[in-house]
Amino acid sequence: MKRFVISISVLLIAFAPIVVAQETRRFTIEELLKVRRVGDPQVSPDGKSLAFAIGDVNFDANRTVTHIYVMPLASGAEIKRLTSGDSSASGPRWSPDGRKIAYVTGGQIWVMDHDGDDKEQVTKISTGASGPVWSPDGNWIAFTSEVYPECTNEDCNRQKEEQAAKSKVKAHLTDRLLYRHWVEWRDVKRTHVFIISSNGGDARELTPGDFDAPPYAVAGDIDYSFSPDSKELAYLRNPDKVEAISTNSDVYIVSTAGGAAKNITVRNRGYEDSPVYTKDGKHILYRSQATAGFEADRWRLMSYNRGTGASTELLKGFDLN
């Protein structure tokens, strides 16, 4: 016992300088905020370059400013910054031919050359734009915007935005759930999917109505995607009236020319997400949960046959969790 006590004492004495040294240099909140936030990596179509975002804390402005960078995937290659200024730039997405990068800055979608030159603003809508997705032919960019569901055009949305900004009344009157999520009100606007020419112009709304598409706080990385021929778009929507108590999320398809949408997973009351077309255009793959109201349900990999309209579970019985 005496030998054990002596051994412990020797260890404590030996490590005491290390403990003291560690205590003299604490990891402060200031040091934490100096850590650069790297995210949203996107590999170019040819597999040779990587675009990504880095966020740095601007202490004077009390906010994080994000910019887009690109680097060759070869070993030891130099990282190049593509955007600059006080406004954040995020969400880099390569065009199918790898010559352009779409991104979000100032609440709008822009396009630049792969080397950062020739920056052009694509969207100019009052309610803002985010989540750019290129069509396979490179002619279109899909995106989302939080709009007023009763509006059918940009002029109406702009007027609503101006009225809200000028109004001295900031109270909220609602008759539905979900009306608030954490610190964000969800009782006035709805998220809708639009497409616009990659060269700019007027945006076309593909999901009009009093609902969110994709659903609010969707869990997947892919909320909407184009068919290989760029003529159709698959997206997510919760068809239930009371969204606050529902985990239902269905996959819909709609022509990029507009028109009526089709629910291709109407039989399932659980959650679907991440719809993506196969390269041959014959199927749509997506994830699915079978049990309604069960957020922790097992994910299933499903395949929708565009010819027959039937959905089949792939890897049946395999626990993807």
GROMACS .gro file of C-alpha atoms in nm:
model
  321
    1MET     CA    1   0.000   0.000   0.000
    2LYS     CA    2   0.286   0.232   0.092
    3ARG     CA    3   0.455   0.157  -0.243
    4PHE     CA    4   0.128   0.235  -0.425
    5VAL     CA    5   0.092   0.571  -0.248
    6ILE     CA    6   0.452   0.659  -0.328
    7SER     CA    7   0.402   0.565  -0.695
    8ILE     CA    8   0.091   0.783  -0.721
    9SER     CA    9   0.273   1.071  -0.556
   10VAL     CA   10   0.563   1.042  -0.801
   11LEU     CA   11   0.321   1.042  -1.096
   12LEU     CA   12   0.140   1.350  -0.966
   13ILE     CA   13   0.468   1.533  -0.918
   14ALA     CA   14   0.589   1.428  -1.264
   15PHE     CA   15   0.274   1.546  -1.439
   16ALA     CA   16   0.231   1.863  -1.232
   17PRO     CA   17   0.437   2.083  -1.471
   18ILE     CA   18   0.229   1.959  -1.766
   19VAL     CA   19  -0.095   2.043  -1.587
   20VAL     CA   20   0.036   2.387  -1.492
   21ALA     CA   21   0.153   2.446  -1.848
   22GLN     CA   22  -0.188   2.349  -1.984
   23GLU     CA   23  -0.364   2.580  -1.740
   24THR     CA   24  -0.151   2.876  -1.845
   25ARG     CA   25  -0.286   2.849  -2.200
   26ARG     CA   26  -0.659   2.802  -2.198
   27PHE     CA   27  -0.868   2.747  -2.510
   28THR     CA   28  -1.080   3.063  -2.502
   29ILE     CA   29  -1.394   3.152  -2.694
   30GLU     CA   30  -1.184   3.394  -2.897
   31GLU     CA   31  -0.957   3.108  -3.008
   32LEU     CA   32  -1.259   2.894  -3.089
   33LEU     CA   33  -1.402   3.167  -3.310
   34LYS     CA   34  -1.072   3.189  -3.497
   35VAL     CA   35  -1.114   2.831  -3.618
   36ARG     CA   36  -1.213   2.842  -3.985
   37ARG     CA   37  -1.535   2.661  -4.078
   38VAL     CA   38  -1.487   2.446  -4.388
   39GLY     CA   39  -1.788   2.285  -4.554
   40ASP     CA   40  -2.007   2.202  -4.853
   41PRO     CA   41  -1.738   2.031  -5.066
   42GLN     CA   42  -1.835   1.985  -5.433
   43VAL     CA   43  -1.624   1.782  -5.677
   44SER     CA   44  -1.612   1.910  -6.035
   45PRO     CA   45  -1.768   1.693  -6.310
   46ASP     CA   46  -1.425   1.587  -6.437
   47GLY     CA   47  -1.316   1.493  -6.084
   48LYS     CA   48  -1.010   1.717  -6.094
   49SER     CA   49  -1.116   2.011  -5.875
   50LEU     CA   50  -1.295   2.073  -5.549
   51ALA     CA   51  -1.508   2.377  -5.468
   52PHE     CA   52  -1.597   2.445  -5.105
   53ALA     CA   53  -1.683   2.720  -4.859
   54ILE     CA   54  -1.480   2.858  -4.569
   55GLY     CA   55  -1.636   3.071  -4.298
   56ASP     CA   56  -1.432   3.320  -4.093
   57VAL     CA   57  -1.562   3.516  -3.797
   58ASN     CA   58  -1.560   3.892  -3.847
   59PHE     CA   59  -1.524   4.016  -3.489
   60ASP     CA   60  -1.595   4.379  -3.576
   61ALA     CA   61  -1.917   4.292  -3.759
   62ASN     CA   62  -2.006   4.020  -3.504
   63ARG     CA   63  -2.088   3.764  -3.773
   64THR     CA   64  -1.935   3.487  -3.982
   65VAL     CA   65  -1.845   3.572  -4.341
   66THR     CA   66  -1.825   3.277  -4.580
   67HIS     CA   67  -1.640   3.267  -4.911
   68ILE     CA   68  -1.594   3.012  -5.187
   69TYR     CA   69  -1.263   2.848  -5.266
   70VAL     CA   70  -1.144   2.598  -5.524
   71MET     CA   71  -0.844   2.368  -5.537
   72PRO     CA   72  -0.713   2.100  -5.772
   73LEU     CA   73  -0.737   1.756  -5.616
   74ALA     CA   74  -0.374   1.687  -5.702
   75SER     CA   75  -0.143   1.659  -5.403
   76GLY     CA   76   0.003   1.985  -5.276
   77ALA     CA   77  -0.208   2.204  -5.501
   78GLU     CA   78  -0.274   2.565  -5.408
   79ILE     CA   79  -0.615   2.676  -5.278
   80LYS     CA   80  -0.765   2.971  -5.466
   81ARG     CA   81  -1.030   3.204  -5.325
   82LEU     CA   82  -1.302   3.285  -5.580
   83THR     CA   83  -1.521   3.537  -5.396
   84SER     CA   84  -1.446   3.844  -5.184
   85GLY     CA   85  -1.609   4.133  -5.005
   86ASP     CA   86  -1.814   4.178  -4.689
   87SER     CA   87  -2.109   3.970  -4.810
   88SER     CA   88  -2.101   3.594  -4.765
   89ALA     CA   89  -2.092   3.359  -5.062
   90SER     CA   90  -2.192   2.996  -5.021
   91GLY     CA   91  -2.348   2.691  -5.183
   92PRO     CA   92  -2.109   2.637  -5.477
   93ARG     CA   93  -2.251   2.409  -5.746
   94TRP     CA   94  -2.068   2.310  -6.065
   95SER     CA   95  -2.237   2.334  -6.404
   96PRO     CA   96  -2.256   1.999  -6.588
   97ASP     CA   97  -1.967   2.094  -6.818
   98GLY     CA   98  -1.755   2.217  -6.525
   99ARG     CA   99  -1.704   2.562  -6.674
  100LYS     CA  100  -1.931   2.754  -6.436
  101ILE     CA  101  -2.011   2.760  -6.066
  102ALA     CA  102  -2.348   2.872  -5.931
  103TYR     CA  103  -2.353   3.012  -5.578
  104VAL     CA  104  -2.554   3.227  -5.338
  105THR     CA  105  -2.459   3.575  -5.223
  106GLY     CA  106  -2.667   3.869  -5.107
  107GLY     CA  107  -2.974   3.647  -5.099
  108GLN     CA  108  -2.957   3.584  -5.476
  109ILE     CA  109  -2.808   3.323  -5.708
  110TRP     CA  110  -2.503   3.417  -5.911
  111VAL     CA  111  -2.291   3.231  -6.166
  112MET     CA  112  -1.917   3.269  -6.221
  113ASP     CA  113  -1.648   3.102  -6.427
  114HIS     CA  114  -1.472   2.809  -6.261
  115ASP     CA  115  -1.173   3.038  -6.193
  116GLY     CA  116  -1.385   3.311  -6.030
  117ASP     CA  117  -1.405   3.547  -6.330
  118ASP     CA  118  -1.716   3.691  -6.501
  119LYS     CA  119  -1.956   3.692  -6.207
  120GLU     CA  120  -2.317   3.737  -6.322
  121GLN     CA  121  -2.632   3.772  -6.112
  122VAL     CA  122  -2.898   3.520  -6.220
  123THR     CA  123  -3.196   3.579  -5.988
  124LYS     CA  124  -3.337   3.918  -5.896
  125ILE     CA  125  -3.647   3.834  -5.694
  126SER     CA  126  -3.771   4.019  -5.388
  127THR     CA  127  -3.806   3.711  -5.168
  128GLY     CA  128  -3.450   3.589  -5.229
  129ALA     CA  129  -3.314   3.263  -5.367
  130SER     CA  130  -3.108   2.971  -5.237
  131GLY     CA  131  -3.020   2.608  -5.306
  132PRO     CA  132  -2.911   2.622  -5.673
  133VAL     CA  133  -2.929   2.296  -5.871
  134TRP     CA  134  -2.821   2.279  -6.236
  135SER     CA  135  -3.021   2.095  -6.500
  136PRO     CA  136  -2.820   1.826  -6.684
  137ASP     CA  137  -2.827   2.028  -7.009
  138GLY     CA  138  -2.693   2.334  -6.825
  139ASN     CA  139  -2.978   2.556  -6.943
  140TRP     CA  140  -3.168   2.582  -6.614
  141ILE     CA  141  -3.106   2.632  -6.245
  142ALA     CA  142  -3.361   2.519  -5.988
  143PHE     CA  143  -3.377   2.701  -5.655
  144THR     CA  144  -3.607   2.773  -5.362
  145SER     CA  145  -3.755   3.097  -5.235
  146GLU     CA  146  -3.980   3.179  -4.939
  147VAL     CA  147  -4.283   3.340  -5.099
  148TYR     CA  148  -4.636   3.444  -5.009
  149PRO     CA  149  -4.857   3.148  -5.108
  150GLU     CA  150  -5.145   3.372  -5.217
  151CYS     CA  151  -4.921   3.544  -5.473
  152THR     CA  152  -4.888   3.416  -5.828
  153ASN     CA  153  -4.620   3.654  -5.956
  154GLU     CA  154  -4.316   3.857  -5.855
  155ASP     CA  155  -4.504   4.188  -5.841
  156CYS     CA  156  -4.739   4.051  -5.574
  157ASN     CA  157  -4.452   3.916  -5.364
  158ARG     CA  158  -4.263   4.244  -5.391
  159GLN     CA  159  -4.565   4.443  -5.276
  160LYS     CA  160  -4.612   4.208  -4.980
  161GLU     CA  161  -4.247   4.247  -4.884
  162GLU     CA  162  -4.270   4.626  -4.901
  163GLN     CA  163  -4.590   4.633  -4.697
  164ALA     CA  164  -4.437   4.410  -4.429
  165ALA     CA  165  -4.127   4.629  -4.408
  166LYS     CA  166  -4.330   4.949  -4.374
  167SER     CA  167  -4.590   4.814  -4.131
  168LYS     CA  168  -4.553   4.914  -3.766
  169VAL     CA  169  -4.756   4.611  -3.659
  170LYS     CA  170  -4.529   4.316  -3.589
  171ALA     CA  171  -4.790   4.091  -3.424
  172HIS     CA  172  -4.867   3.749  -3.573
  173LEU     CA  173  -5.217   3.608  -3.617
  174THR     CA  174  -5.232   3.245  -3.722
  175ASP     CA  175  -5.485   2.965  -3.738
  176ARG     CA  176  -5.257   2.672  -3.821
  177LEU     CA  177  -4.967   2.463  -3.701
  178LEU     CA  178  -4.670   2.486  -3.763
  179TYR     CA  179  -4.659   2.861  -3.700
  180ARG     CA  180  -4.316   2.889  -3.536
  181HIS     CA  181  -4.001   2.676  -3.534
  182TRP     CA  182  -3.737   2.765  -3.276
  183VAL     CA  183  -3.677   3.138  -3.338
  184GLU     CA  184  -3.833   3.155  -3.683
  185TRP     CA  185  -4.193   3.236  -3.773
  186ARG     CA  186  -4.350   2.995  -4.025
  187ASP     CA  187  -4.701   3.141  -4.047
  188VAL     CA  188  -4.682   3.380  -4.343
  189LYS     CA  189  -4.450   3.251  -4.615
  190ARG     CA  190  -4.400   2.916  -4.784
  191THR     CA  191  -4.091   2.765  -4.943
  192HIS     CA  192  -4.143   2.696  -5.315
  193VAL     CA  193  -3.929   2.557  -5.595
  194PHE     CA  194  -3.853   2.770  -5.902
  195ILE     CA  195  -3.644   2.732  -6.215
  196ILE     CA  196  -3.470   3.004  -6.411
  197SER     CA  197  -3.251   3.018  -6.719
  198SER     CA  198  -2.884   2.989  -6.624
  199ASN     CA  199  -2.840   3.315  -6.816
  200GLY     CA  200  -3.098   3.495  -6.601
  201GLY     CA  201  -3.444   3.627  -6.680
  202ASP     CA  202  -3.784   3.556  -6.527
  203ALA     CA  203  -3.816   3.271  -6.278
  204ARG     CA  204  -4.086   3.006  -6.320
  205GLU     CA  205  -4.260   2.874  -6.009
  206LEU     CA  206  -4.314   2.497  -6.018
  207THR     CA  207  -4.481   2.439  -5.680
  208PRO     CA  208  -4.758   2.697  -5.629
  209GLY     CA  209  -4.991   2.651  -5.332
  210ASP     CA  210  -5.022   2.687  -4.956
  211PHE     CA  211  -4.754   2.435  -4.860
  212ASP     CA  212  -4.378   2.407  -4.822
  213ALA     CA  213  -4.182   2.235  -5.097
  214PRO     CA  214  -3.949   2.099  -4.981
  215PRO     CA  215  -4.095   2.053  -4.630
  216TYR     CA  216  -3.953   2.273  -4.357
  217ALA     CA  217  -3.639   2.132  -4.190
  218VAL     CA  218  -3.611   1.851  -4.444
  219ALA     CA  219  -3.340   1.603  -4.342
  220GLY     CA  220  -3.196   1.501  -4.677
  221ASP     CA  221  -2.910   1.650  -4.878
  222ILE     CA  222  -3.113   1.633  -5.202
  223ASP     CA  223  -3.444   1.818  -5.190
  224TYR     CA  224  -3.510   1.835  -5.565
  225SER     CA  225  -3.342   1.709  -5.881
  226PHE     CA  226  -3.379   1.719  -6.259
  227SER     CA  227  -3.446   1.425  -6.488
  228PRO     CA  228  -3.160   1.342  -6.728
  229ASP     CA  229  -3.342   1.514  -7.017
  230SER     CA  230  -3.397   1.827  -6.801
  231LYS     CA  231  -3.772   1.812  -6.873
  232GLU     CA  232  -3.892   1.700  -6.529
  233LEU     CA  233  -3.819   1.783  -6.167
  234ALA     CA  234  -3.862   1.561  -5.861
  235TYR     CA  235  -3.915   1.738  -5.530
  236LEU     CA  236  -4.044   1.682  -5.176
  237ARG     CA  237  -4.366   1.798  -5.015
  238ASN     CA  238  -4.573   1.714  -4.706
  239PRO     CA  239  -4.934   1.671  -4.824
  240ASP     CA  240  -5.084   1.658  -4.472
  241LYS     CA  241  -5.290   1.954  -4.351
  242VAL     CA  242  -5.140   1.967  -3.998
  243GLU     CA  243  -4.767   1.955  -4.064
  244ALA     CA  244  -4.666   2.007  -3.700
  245ILE     CA  245  -4.782   1.656  -3.604
  246SER     CA  246  -4.684   1.482  -3.927
  247THR     CA  247  -4.363   1.324  -4.051
  248ASN     CA  248  -4.511   1.258  -4.393
  249SER     CA  249  -4.302   1.375  -4.687
  250ASP     CA  250  -4.380   1.254  -5.038
  251VAL     CA  251  -4.190   1.266  -5.366
  252TYR     CA  252  -4.364   1.466  -5.639
  253ILE     CA  253  -4.275   1.507  -6.005
  254VAL     CA  254  -4.362   1.803  -6.226
  255SER     CA  255  -4.276   1.916  -6.578
  256THR     CA  256  -4.018   2.193  -6.595
  257ALA     CA  257  -4.262   2.367  -6.828
  258GLY     CA  258  -4.504   2.388  -6.535
  259GLY     CA  259  -4.844   2.228  -6.482
  260ALA     CA  260  -4.996   1.975  -6.243
  261ALA     CA  261  -4.763   1.777  -6.018
  262LYS     CA  262  -4.792   1.404  -5.943
  263ASN     CA  263  -4.738   1.240  -5.605
  264ILE     CA  264  -4.546   0.918  -5.675
  265THR     CA  265  -4.528   0.797  -5.312
  266VAL     CA  266  -4.886   0.866  -5.203
  267ARG     CA  267  -4.930   0.513  -5.064
  268ASN     CA  268  -4.663   0.559  -4.799
  269ARG     CA  269  -4.749   0.765  -4.489
  270GLY     CA  270  -4.392   0.781  -4.365
  271TYR     CA  271  -4.107   1.011  -4.464
  272GLU     CA  272  -3.940   1.020  -4.806
  273ASP     CA  273  -3.638   1.225  -4.908
  274SER     CA  274  -3.338   1.255  -5.142
  275PRO     CA  275  -3.506   1.186  -5.479
  276VAL     CA  276  -3.259   1.142  -5.764
  277TYR     CA  277  -3.301   1.011  -6.119
  278THR     CA  278  -3.095   0.724  -6.255
  279LYS     CA  279  -2.869   0.814  -6.547
  280ASP     CA  280  -3.087   0.627  -6.796
  281GLY     CA  281  -3.393   0.817  -6.671
  282LYS     CA  282  -3.596   0.501  -6.611
  283HIS     CA  283  -3.610   0.518  -6.232
  284ILE     CA  284  -3.615   0.763  -5.941
  285LEU     CA  285  -3.424   0.652  -5.633
  286TYR     CA  286  -3.519   0.786  -5.291
  287ARG     CA  287  -3.503   0.708  -4.920
  288SER     CA  288  -3.817   0.610  -4.733
  289GLN     CA  289  -3.945   0.544  -4.381
  290ALA     CA  290  -4.251   0.319  -4.363
  291THR     CA  291  -4.399   0.419  -4.026
  292ALA     CA  292  -4.600   0.740  -3.999
  293GLY     CA  293  -4.502   0.970  -3.713
  294PHE     CA  294  -4.184   0.774  -3.634
  295GLU     CA  295  -3.879   0.993  -3.697
  296ALA     CA  296  -3.633   0.721  -3.593
  297ASP     CA  297  -3.771   0.458  -3.831
  298ARG     CA  298  -3.538   0.247  -4.046
  299TRP     CA  299  -3.444   0.406  -4.377
  300ARG     CA  300  -3.520   0.202  -4.690
  301LEU     CA  301  -3.367   0.256  -5.032
  302MET     CA  302  -3.651   0.266  -5.286
  303SER     CA  303  -3.670   0.269  -5.666
  304TYR     CA  304  -3.966   0.418  -5.854
  305ASN     CA  305  -4.019   0.284  -6.205
  306ARG     CA  306  -4.122   0.578  -6.425
  307GLY     CA  307  -4.272   0.342  -6.680
  308THR     CA  308  -4.493   0.128  -6.455
  309GLY     CA  309  -4.537   0.364  -6.159
  310ALA     CA  310  -4.434   0.090  -5.914
  311SER     CA  311  -4.192   0.138  -5.624
  312THR     CA  312  -3.958  -0.141  -5.515
  313GLU     CA  313  -3.740  -0.166  -5.208
  314LEU     CA  314  -3.375  -0.224  -5.288
  315LEU     CA  315  -3.150  -0.408  -5.040
  316LYS     CA  316  -3.463  -0.538  -4.867
  317GLY     CA  317  -3.403  -0.625  -4.504
  318PHE     CA  318  -3.070  -0.444  -4.488
  319ASP     CA  319  -3.051  -0.202  -4.193
  320LEU     CA  320  -2.926   0.124  -4.346
  321ASN     CA  321  -2.912   0.284  -4.000
   0.00000   0.00000   0.00000
